[in-house]
Amino acid sequence: MTTHTSTVQLIGRHSFNELLQQKTVWLFVILFVLLVMMSAYLGWSANTTVDSIYADAKQYLISTGATIPPNPVLDNSPLSMLRNLTVYFGLIGVLVAIVMGYQLIAEDRKSGVLPLIASRIRAKGEYTLAKIAVFSAVLAGLTALSLLICSLVLALLPSISVSVGQWIHLFEFHLLAYSYMLTFGFLTIGCTTTAKKQSIALLIPVSIWLIVTFILPSLTTNINPTAAINPISTLAAVPDSEFFSLMSRYLTPISIAQNFDALSAQLLEYGPPSTTSPFIPMMSLIGGMSFSALFAVKAVRGMKMEKGDFNE
C-alpha cells in the first residue's frame, strides 16, 4: 500500500512540475484569472458608481422634501453582476482544461519516458490515478481562486447584502463550472492517449467544444455564433418553428454548453425565473462528465506504454 501511494505521488509530482514548465498552460491560466478579476471589478465598479450617484441624489431629495426612491443597486441580485463568469468559464476555463489535459499526456508520449514509467509501476492504475488527481487538483485550485475573488468582491460592497442562499448559489455555480471544465479536460486526456498523431490529439476535443458551444445552440434555439458567448442571449426561447422545436427536443440533452448556460443563469440569478425543471440540463452535464471521465480512465489504462510515442 505504501509503495502504491509513493508511486502515485512520484508520478503526480512529475506531472505537476511538467505543467508548471509549460508556457502555454501559464498563458491560459493567467488570462483566465485576469478575466475573473475583471468580471468582479466591472461588477464592483458598476455597483459602486450607481450607489455613489444614489447617495448624492438622496441628499438632494432629502433637502427638497421629495420622496426618496429605493436604491437601484438593490433591484437586481448581487450575484447577477458576476454573470460574465459564465462566458469566461465556458470559453477560457474550458481551454485551460483542454491545454492541461493535453500536456499531461502529450509530454510523456513525446519525451519517451513512458517505457521507463511502465517498468517502475506495478499497474497502469497508478499512472492513471496520478494523472487524473493532478489534473483535477489544479483545476480545483483555479476554481477556488475564482470563488475567493468573487466572495471578496461581494463581501466588500457596502450597499448590498448577500443572503446565505446566495452564498450557496455562488458555491454551486463554481462547482458546476468545475464539473464543466473537467468534462472537456477528461475528454482531452482520453483523446491525447488514444490519438496516433499529435495534431489529432488536440484537434478532436477542440472541435467537439466548438460544436457544442456554437453549432448546437444555433440549431436548437437559432442563436447566432456571436451571440452564443453572451450570457443573456443564450437564454432566448426556442423560436416558434417546427424545425427548431424538433431540434430542441432531440439535441438539447447533448447540448451541454446550452445547459451549462441555463443552470448558470439560475445560480447567478441573472436570468428570468425558470418554469421548467432543471433535471434535463443537470443530467446532461452529469452524463457528459461521466462519459468523458470513463473515456479518460479507460484510455489511459489501456495505453501501450512500451511504444507510446506519436506517429510523427
mmCIF file of C-alpha atoms in Angstrom:
data_model
loop_
_atom_site.group_PDB
_atom_site.id
_atom_site.type_symbol
_atom_site.label_atom_id
_atom_site.label_comp_id
_atom_site.label_asym_id
_atom_site.label_seq_id
_atom_site.Cartn_x
_atom_site.Cartn_y
_atom_site.Cartn_z
ATOM 1 C CA MET A 1 0.000 0.000 0.000
ATOM 2 C CA THR A 2 2.840 2.384 0.888
ATOM 3 C CA THR A 3 4.665 1.568 -2.345
ATOM 4 C CA HIS A 4 1.497 2.171 -4.351
ATOM 5 C CA THR A 5 0.965 5.548 -2.666
ATOM 6 C CA SER A 6 4.575 6.663 -3.149
ATOM 7 C CA THR A 7 4.473 5.696 -6.833
ATOM 8 C CA VAL A 8 1.308 7.705 -7.409
ATOM 9 C CA GLN A 9 2.831 10.667 -5.561
ATOM 10 C CA LEU A 10 6.049 10.440 -7.582
ATOM 11 C CA ILE A 11 4.217 10.417 -10.910
ATOM 12 C CA GLY A 12 1.921 13.159 -9.627
ATOM 13 C CA ARG A 13 4.817 15.444 -8.679
ATOM 14 C CA HIS A 14 6.453 14.801 -12.034
ATOM 15 C CA SER A 15 3.227 15.655 -13.868
ATOM 16 C CA PHE A 16 2.648 18.780 -11.783
ATOM 17 C CA ASN A 17 6.190 20.015 -12.443
ATOM 18 C CA GLU A 18 5.677 19.410 -16.163
ATOM 19 C CA LEU A 19 2.572 21.590 -16.113
ATOM 20 C CA LEU A 20 4.457 24.356 -14.317
ATOM 21 C CA GLN A 21 7.072 24.374 -17.074
ATOM 22 C CA GLN A 22 4.537 24.787 -19.886
ATOM 23 C CA LYS A 23 4.294 28.419 -21.012
ATOM 24 C CA THR A 24 1.056 27.751 -22.894
ATOM 25 C CA VAL A 25 -0.594 26.496 -19.723
ATOM 26 C CA TRP A 26 0.585 29.553 -17.800
ATOM 27 C CA LEU A 27 -0.679 31.859 -20.546
ATOM 28 C CA PHE A 28 -4.212 30.480 -20.399
ATOM 29 C CA VAL A 29 -4.213 30.303 -16.594
ATOM 30 C CA ILE A 30 -3.107 33.930 -16.247
ATOM 31 C CA LEU A 31 -5.655 35.019 -18.859
ATOM 32 C CA PHE A 32 -8.399 33.150 -17.023
ATOM 33 C CA VAL A 33 -7.519 34.682 -13.648
ATOM 34 C CA LEU A 34 -7.321 38.174 -15.157
ATOM 35 C CA LEU A 35 -10.745 37.778 -16.755
ATOM 36 C CA VAL A 36 -12.258 36.603 -13.472
ATOM 37 C CA MET A 37 -10.745 39.614 -11.726
ATOM 38 C CA MET A 38 -12.014 41.879 -14.499
ATOM 39 C CA SER A 39 -15.512 40.464 -14.224
ATOM 40 C CA ALA A 40 -15.516 41.018 -10.475
ATOM 41 C CA TYR A 41 -14.066 44.532 -10.857
ATOM 42 C CA LEU A 42 -16.580 45.585 -13.512
ATOM 43 C CA GLY A 43 -19.439 44.394 -11.320
ATOM 44 C CA TRP A 44 -17.956 46.174 -8.315
ATOM 45 C CA SER A 45 -17.316 49.365 -10.298
ATOM 46 C CA ALA A 46 -20.835 49.477 -11.760
ATOM 47 C CA ASN A 47 -22.460 48.973 -8.369
ATOM 48 C CA THR A 48 -20.281 51.499 -6.523
ATOM 49 C CA THR A 49 -20.878 54.113 -9.244
ATOM 50 C CA VAL A 50 -24.649 53.698 -9.091
ATOM 51 C CA ASP A 51 -24.505 53.689 -5.300
ATOM 52 C CA SER A 52 -22.487 56.922 -5.255
ATOM 53 C CA ILE A 53 -24.941 58.640 -7.617
ATOM 54 C CA TYR A 54 -27.849 57.435 -5.499
ATOM 55 C CA ALA A 55 -26.231 58.779 -2.316
ATOM 56 C CA ASP A 56 -25.863 62.257 -3.869
ATOM 57 C CA ALA A 57 -29.405 62.169 -5.244
ATOM 58 C CA LYS A 58 -30.733 61.049 -1.875
ATOM 59 C CA GLN A 59 -29.182 64.056 -0.130
ATOM 60 C CA TYR A 60 -30.741 66.390 -2.679
ATOM 61 C CA LEU A 61 -34.174 64.769 -2.363
ATOM 62 C CA ILE A 62 -33.982 64.990 1.421
ATOM 63 C CA SER A 63 -33.219 68.723 1.184
ATOM 64 C CA THR A 64 -36.215 69.296 -1.096
ATOM 65 C CA GLY A 65 -38.546 67.077 0.887
ATOM 66 C CA ALA A 66 -39.233 64.822 -2.094
ATOM 67 C CA THR A 67 -39.976 61.120 -1.897
ATOM 68 C CA ILE A 68 -36.835 59.015 -1.838
ATOM 69 C CA PRO A 69 -36.948 56.029 -4.227
ATOM 70 C CA PRO A 70 -35.212 52.761 -3.328
ATOM 71 C CA ASN A 71 -31.570 52.276 -4.239
ATOM 72 C CA PRO A 72 -31.444 50.845 -7.806
ATOM 73 C CA VAL A 73 -28.489 48.693 -6.744
ATOM 74 C CA LEU A 74 -30.980 46.611 -4.780
ATOM 75 C CA ASP A 75 -33.216 45.976 -7.806
ATOM 76 C CA ASN A 76 -31.040 43.128 -9.076
ATOM 77 C CA SER A 77 -29.440 40.202 -7.326
ATOM 78 C CA PRO A 78 -25.844 40.936 -6.292
ATOM 79 C CA LEU A 79 -24.844 37.667 -7.967
ATOM 80 C CA SER A 80 -26.030 38.951 -11.348
ATOM 81 C CA MET A 81 -23.056 41.302 -11.595
ATOM 82 C CA LEU A 82 -20.896 38.169 -11.964
ATOM 83 C CA ARG A 83 -22.827 36.859 -14.992
ATOM 84 C CA ASN A 84 -19.802 37.204 -17.290
ATOM 85 C CA LEU A 85 -18.217 34.358 -15.338
ATOM 86 C CA THR A 86 -20.436 32.033 -17.365
ATOM 87 C CA VAL A 87 -18.635 33.133 -20.532
ATOM 88 C CA TYR A 88 -15.164 33.064 -19.003
ATOM 89 C CA PHE A 89 -15.558 29.560 -17.609
ATOM 90 C CA GLY A 90 -17.250 28.315 -20.792
ATOM 91 C CA LEU A 91 -14.521 29.690 -23.066
ATOM 92 C CA ILE A 92 -11.186 30.363 -21.354
ATOM 93 C CA GLY A 93 -11.782 27.941 -18.490
ATOM 94 C CA VAL A 94 -12.507 25.101 -20.907
ATOM 95 C CA LEU A 95 -9.448 25.986 -22.993
ATOM 96 C CA VAL A 96 -7.318 25.848 -19.827
ATOM 97 C CA ALA A 97 -8.703 22.368 -19.132
ATOM 98 C CA ILE A 98 -8.079 21.231 -22.718
ATOM 99 C CA VAL A 99 -4.491 22.508 -22.773
ATOM 100 C CA MET A 100 -3.692 20.962 -19.379
ATOM 101 C CA GLY A 101 -5.278 17.636 -20.272
ATOM 102 C CA TYR A 102 -3.289 17.560 -23.482
ATOM 103 C CA GLN A 103 0.033 18.481 -21.897
ATOM 104 C CA LEU A 104 -0.305 15.926 -19.087
ATOM 105 C CA ILE A 105 -0.259 13.032 -21.547
ATOM 106 C CA ALA A 106 1.430 14.504 -24.630
ATOM 107 C CA GLU A 107 4.632 15.452 -22.804
ATOM 108 C CA ASP A 108 5.099 11.902 -21.570
ATOM 109 C CA ARG A 109 4.448 10.494 -25.033
ATOM 110 C CA LYS A 110 6.802 12.944 -26.779
ATOM 111 C CA SER A 111 9.625 12.682 -24.241
ATOM 112 C CA GLY A 112 9.753 8.886 -24.434
ATOM 113 C CA VAL A 113 9.523 8.331 -20.661
ATOM 114 C CA LEU A 114 6.507 6.020 -20.852
ATOM 115 C CA PRO A 115 8.567 2.790 -21.193
ATOM 116 C CA LEU A 116 10.627 3.846 -18.148
ATOM 117 C CA ILE A 117 7.478 4.617 -16.154
ATOM 118 C CA ALA A 118 5.964 1.300 -17.201
ATOM 119 C CA SER A 119 8.988 -0.527 -15.798
ATOM 120 C CA ARG A 120 8.613 1.185 -12.418
ATOM 121 C CA ILE A 121 4.887 0.765 -11.761
ATOM 122 C CA ARG A 122 3.019 -2.381 -10.823
ATOM 123 C CA ALA A 123 -0.207 -1.436 -12.620
ATOM 124 C CA LYS A 124 -1.366 1.230 -15.041
ATOM 125 C CA GLY A 125 -3.920 2.268 -12.441
ATOM 126 C CA GLU A 126 -1.154 4.071 -10.568
ATOM 127 C CA TYR A 127 -0.286 6.162 -13.614
ATOM 128 C CA THR A 128 -3.978 6.814 -14.331
ATOM 129 C CA LEU A 129 -4.723 7.856 -10.755
ATOM 130 C CA ALA A 130 -1.758 10.234 -10.654
ATOM 131 C CA LYS A 131 -2.704 11.974 -13.907
ATOM 132 C CA ILE A 132 -6.390 12.321 -13.005
ATOM 133 C CA ALA A 133 -5.562 13.521 -9.492
ATOM 134 C CA VAL A 134 -3.113 16.205 -10.645
ATOM 135 C CA PHE A 135 -5.425 17.446 -13.362
ATOM 136 C CA SER A 136 -8.446 17.580 -11.030
ATOM 137 C CA ALA A 137 -6.468 19.266 -8.252
ATOM 138 C CA VAL A 138 -5.050 22.030 -10.459
ATOM 139 C CA LEU A 139 -8.474 22.810 -11.919
ATOM 140 C CA ALA A 140 -9.952 22.782 -8.408
ATOM 141 C CA GLY A 141 -7.328 25.328 -7.348
ATOM 142 C CA LEU A 142 -8.234 27.649 -10.220
ATOM 143 C CA THR A 143 -11.922 27.321 -9.434
ATOM 144 C CA ALA A 144 -11.291 28.009 -5.741
ATOM 145 C CA LEU A 145 -9.306 31.130 -6.678
ATOM 146 C CA SER A 146 -12.246 32.400 -8.714
ATOM 147 C CA LEU A 147 -14.599 31.696 -5.810
ATOM 148 C CA LEU A 148 -12.289 33.596 -3.444
ATOM 149 C CA ILE A 149 -12.086 36.647 -5.728
ATOM 150 C CA CYS A 150 -15.849 36.779 -6.215
ATOM 151 C CA SER A 151 -16.524 36.290 -2.497
ATOM 152 C CA LEU A 152 -14.201 39.158 -1.557
ATOM 153 C CA VAL A 153 -15.918 41.496 -4.023
ATOM 154 C CA LEU A 154 -19.378 40.637 -2.726
ATOM 155 C CA ALA A 155 -18.260 40.953 0.884
ATOM 156 C CA LEU A 156 -16.626 44.365 0.361
ATOM 157 C CA LEU A 157 -19.520 46.043 -1.459
ATOM 158 C CA PRO A 158 -21.114 48.313 1.147
ATOM 159 C CA SER A 159 -24.661 48.642 -0.246
ATOM 160 C CA ILE A 160 -25.576 45.041 -0.878
ATOM 161 C CA SER A 161 -26.487 42.191 1.379
ATOM 162 C CA VAL A 162 -25.780 38.647 0.274
ATOM 163 C CA SER A 163 -28.038 36.045 1.818
ATOM 164 C CA VAL A 164 -26.925 32.602 2.931
ATOM 165 C CA GLY A 165 -28.822 31.119 -0.020
ATOM 166 C CA GLN A 166 -26.940 33.352 -2.450
ATOM 167 C CA TRP A 167 -23.575 32.365 -0.966
ATOM 168 C CA ILE A 168 -24.612 28.755 -1.513
ATOM 169 C CA HIS A 169 -25.610 29.568 -5.111
ATOM 170 C CA LEU A 170 -22.205 31.138 -5.728
ATOM 171 C CA PHE A 171 -20.506 27.991 -4.451
ATOM 172 C CA GLU A 172 -22.833 25.784 -6.510
ATOM 173 C CA PHE A 173 -22.065 27.784 -9.643
ATOM 174 C CA HIS A 174 -18.335 27.258 -9.186
ATOM 175 C CA LEU A 175 -18.922 23.557 -8.567
ATOM 176 C CA LEU A 176 -20.951 23.452 -11.789
ATOM 177 C CA ALA A 177 -18.226 25.322 -13.698
ATOM 178 C CA TYR A 178 -15.582 22.988 -12.276
ATOM 179 C CA SER A 179 -17.522 19.961 -13.495
ATOM 180 C CA TYR A 180 -17.978 21.574 -16.907
ATOM 181 C CA MET A 181 -14.231 22.161 -17.294
ATOM 182 C CA LEU A 182 -13.482 18.628 -16.104
ATOM 183 C CA THR A 183 -15.716 17.272 -18.868
ATOM 184 C CA PHE A 184 -13.560 18.716 -21.644
ATOM 185 C CA GLY A 185 -10.324 18.078 -19.784
ATOM 186 C CA PHE A 186 -11.084 14.365 -19.344
ATOM 187 C CA LEU A 187 -12.124 14.194 -22.992
ATOM 188 C CA THR A 188 -8.765 15.681 -23.982
ATOM 189 C CA ILE A 189 -6.851 13.238 -21.794
ATOM 190 C CA GLY A 190 -8.631 10.340 -23.500
ATOM 191 C CA CYS A 191 -8.081 11.750 -26.996
ATOM 192 C CA THR A 192 -4.399 12.506 -26.342
ATOM 193 C CA THR A 193 -3.872 8.978 -25.048
ATOM 194 C CA THR A 194 -5.527 7.207 -27.987
ATOM 195 C CA ALA A 195 -4.572 9.516 -30.873
ATOM 196 C CA LYS A 196 -1.847 8.277 -33.194
ATOM 197 C CA LYS A 197 -0.933 11.774 -34.340
ATOM 198 C CA GLN A 198 -0.167 14.715 -32.087
ATOM 199 C CA SER A 199 -2.297 17.152 -34.093
ATOM 200 C CA ILE A 200 -5.364 14.905 -33.847
ATOM 201 C CA ALA A 201 -4.977 14.708 -30.069
ATOM 202 C CA LEU A 202 -5.754 18.407 -29.751
ATOM 203 C CA LEU A 203 -7.996 18.823 -32.785
ATOM 204 C CA ILE A 204 -10.734 16.410 -31.663
ATOM 205 C CA PRO A 205 -11.547 17.928 -28.230
ATOM 206 C CA VAL A 206 -11.320 21.485 -29.578
ATOM 207 C CA SER A 207 -13.673 20.571 -32.436
ATOM 208 C CA ILE A 208 -16.173 18.982 -30.037
ATOM 209 C CA TRP A 209 -16.010 22.051 -27.817
ATOM 210 C CA LEU A 210 -16.669 24.355 -30.795
ATOM 211 C CA ILE A 211 -19.608 22.213 -31.907
ATOM 212 C CA VAL A 212 -21.366 22.157 -28.526
ATOM 213 C CA THR A 213 -20.603 25.828 -27.841
ATOM 214 C CA PHE A 214 -21.561 27.403 -31.162
ATOM 215 C CA ILE A 215 -23.233 24.964 -33.550
ATOM 216 C CA LEU A 216 -25.699 23.124 -31.295
ATOM 217 C CA PRO A 217 -27.202 26.332 -29.785
ATOM 218 C CA SER A 218 -27.736 27.701 -33.311
ATOM 219 C CA LEU A 219 -29.640 24.542 -34.216
ATOM 220 C CA THR A 220 -31.752 24.315 -31.079
ATOM 221 C CA THR A 221 -32.651 27.982 -30.440
ATOM 222 C CA ASN A 222 -31.426 29.830 -33.564
ATOM 223 C CA ILE A 223 -28.677 31.634 -31.633
ATOM 224 C CA ASN A 224 -26.040 33.217 -33.865
ATOM 225 C CA PRO A 225 -22.438 32.138 -33.139
ATOM 226 C CA THR A 226 -21.526 35.633 -31.918
ATOM 227 C CA ALA A 227 -24.490 35.611 -29.521
ATOM 228 C CA ALA A 228 -23.509 32.213 -28.127
ATOM 229 C CA ILE A 229 -20.912 33.909 -25.904
ATOM 230 C CA ASN A 230 -23.483 36.350 -24.487
ATOM 231 C CA PRO A 231 -24.871 35.027 -21.185
ATOM 232 C CA ILE A 232 -28.206 36.778 -21.798
ATOM 233 C CA SER A 233 -28.645 35.804 -25.453
ATOM 234 C CA THR A 234 -28.202 32.123 -24.647
ATOM 235 C CA LEU A 235 -31.422 32.278 -22.609
ATOM 236 C CA ALA A 236 -33.517 33.007 -25.700
ATOM 237 C CA ALA A 237 -36.670 30.934 -26.062
ATOM 238 C CA VAL A 238 -36.986 28.353 -28.798
ATOM 239 C CA PRO A 239 -38.367 30.040 -31.963
ATOM 240 C CA ASP A 240 -41.915 29.190 -32.973
ATOM 241 C CA SER A 241 -40.760 26.921 -35.767
ATOM 242 C CA GLU A 242 -41.273 23.226 -36.350
ATOM 243 C CA PHE A 243 -37.611 22.771 -37.280
ATOM 244 C CA PHE A 244 -36.189 24.431 -34.152
ATOM 245 C CA SER A 245 -38.776 22.760 -31.918
ATOM 246 C CA LEU A 246 -37.728 19.397 -33.311
ATOM 247 C CA MET A 247 -34.019 20.162 -32.987
ATOM 248 C CA SER A 248 -34.502 21.446 -29.453
ATOM 249 C CA ARG A 249 -36.347 18.308 -28.433
ATOM 250 C CA TYR A 250 -33.644 15.929 -29.632
ATOM 251 C CA LEU A 251 -30.423 17.950 -29.346
ATOM 252 C CA THR A 252 -30.885 19.813 -26.059
ATOM 253 C CA PRO A 253 -29.918 16.765 -23.934
ATOM 254 C CA ILE A 254 -26.483 16.696 -25.635
ATOM 255 C CA SER A 255 -26.085 20.481 -25.899
ATOM 256 C CA ILE A 256 -24.096 20.712 -22.681
ATOM 257 C CA ALA A 257 -22.924 24.280 -23.308
ATOM 258 C CA GLN A 258 -26.514 25.468 -23.556
ATOM 259 C CA ASN A 259 -27.441 23.522 -20.427
ATOM 260 C CA PHE A 260 -24.453 24.959 -18.581
ATOM 261 C CA ASP A 261 -25.583 28.473 -19.515
ATOM 262 C CA ALA A 262 -29.158 27.783 -18.397
ATOM 263 C CA LEU A 263 -28.122 26.433 -14.988
ATOM 264 C CA SER A 264 -25.576 29.245 -14.530
ATOM 265 C CA ALA A 265 -28.279 31.853 -15.178
ATOM 266 C CA GLN A 266 -30.382 30.413 -12.372
ATOM 267 C CA LEU A 267 -27.500 30.081 -9.911
ATOM 268 C CA LEU A 268 -26.128 33.578 -10.564
ATOM 269 C CA GLU A 269 -29.691 34.925 -10.702
ATOM 270 C CA TYR A 270 -29.420 36.965 -13.883
ATOM 271 C CA GLY A 271 -31.996 35.015 -15.873
ATOM 272 C CA PRO A 272 -35.777 35.040 -15.531
ATOM 273 C CA PRO A 273 -37.212 32.568 -13.010
ATOM 274 C CA SER A 274 -37.213 29.159 -14.628
ATOM 275 C CA THR A 275 -40.572 27.491 -15.149
ATOM 276 C CA THR A 276 -39.047 24.207 -16.273
ATOM 277 C CA SER A 277 -37.338 21.504 -14.262
ATOM 278 C CA PRO A 278 -33.518 21.628 -14.145
ATOM 279 C CA PHE A 279 -33.485 17.826 -14.338
ATOM 280 C CA ILE A 280 -32.633 17.559 -18.052
ATOM 281 C CA PRO A 281 -29.834 20.195 -18.017
ATOM 282 C CA MET A 282 -28.365 18.683 -14.860
ATOM 283 C CA MET A 283 -28.491 15.119 -16.168
ATOM 284 C CA SER A 284 -26.989 16.329 -19.462
ATOM 285 C CA LEU A 285 -23.946 17.767 -17.684
ATOM 286 C CA ILE A 286 -23.602 14.805 -15.319
ATOM 287 C CA GLY A 287 -23.826 12.417 -18.247
ATOM 288 C CA GLY A 288 -21.256 14.370 -20.250
ATOM 289 C CA MET A 289 -18.753 14.471 -17.398
ATOM 290 C CA SER A 290 -19.293 10.796 -16.532
ATOM 291 C CA PHE A 291 -18.774 9.728 -20.140
ATOM 292 C CA SER A 292 -15.587 11.767 -20.567
ATOM 293 C CA ALA A 293 -14.204 10.593 -17.208
ATOM 294 C CA LEU A 294 -14.798 6.935 -18.067
ATOM 295 C CA PHE A 295 -13.281 7.506 -21.506
ATOM 296 C CA ALA A 296 -10.162 9.079 -19.983
ATOM 297 C CA VAL A 297 -9.692 6.318 -17.402
ATOM 298 C CA LYS A 298 -10.239 3.522 -19.921
ATOM 299 C CA ALA A 299 -7.917 5.148 -22.479
ATOM 300 C CA VAL A 300 -5.035 5.690 -20.048
ATOM 301 C CA ARG A 301 -5.353 2.227 -18.504
ATOM 302 C CA GLY A 302 -5.358 0.660 -21.960
ATOM 303 C CA MET A 303 -2.386 2.640 -23.279
ATOM 304 C CA LYS A 304 0.560 0.653 -24.642
ATOM 305 C CA MET A 305 3.265 2.392 -22.661
ATOM 306 C CA GLU A 306 6.136 0.443 -24.224
ATOM 307 C CA LYS A 307 5.579 2.317 -27.510
ATOM 308 C CA GLY A 308 3.573 5.341 -26.559
ATOM 309 C CA ASP A 309 5.109 7.982 -28.826
ATOM 310 C CA PHE A 310 3.060 9.734 -31.533
ATOM 311 C CA ASN A 311 3.402 8.505 -35.117
ATOM 312 C CA GLU A 312 5.033 11.643 -36.432
#
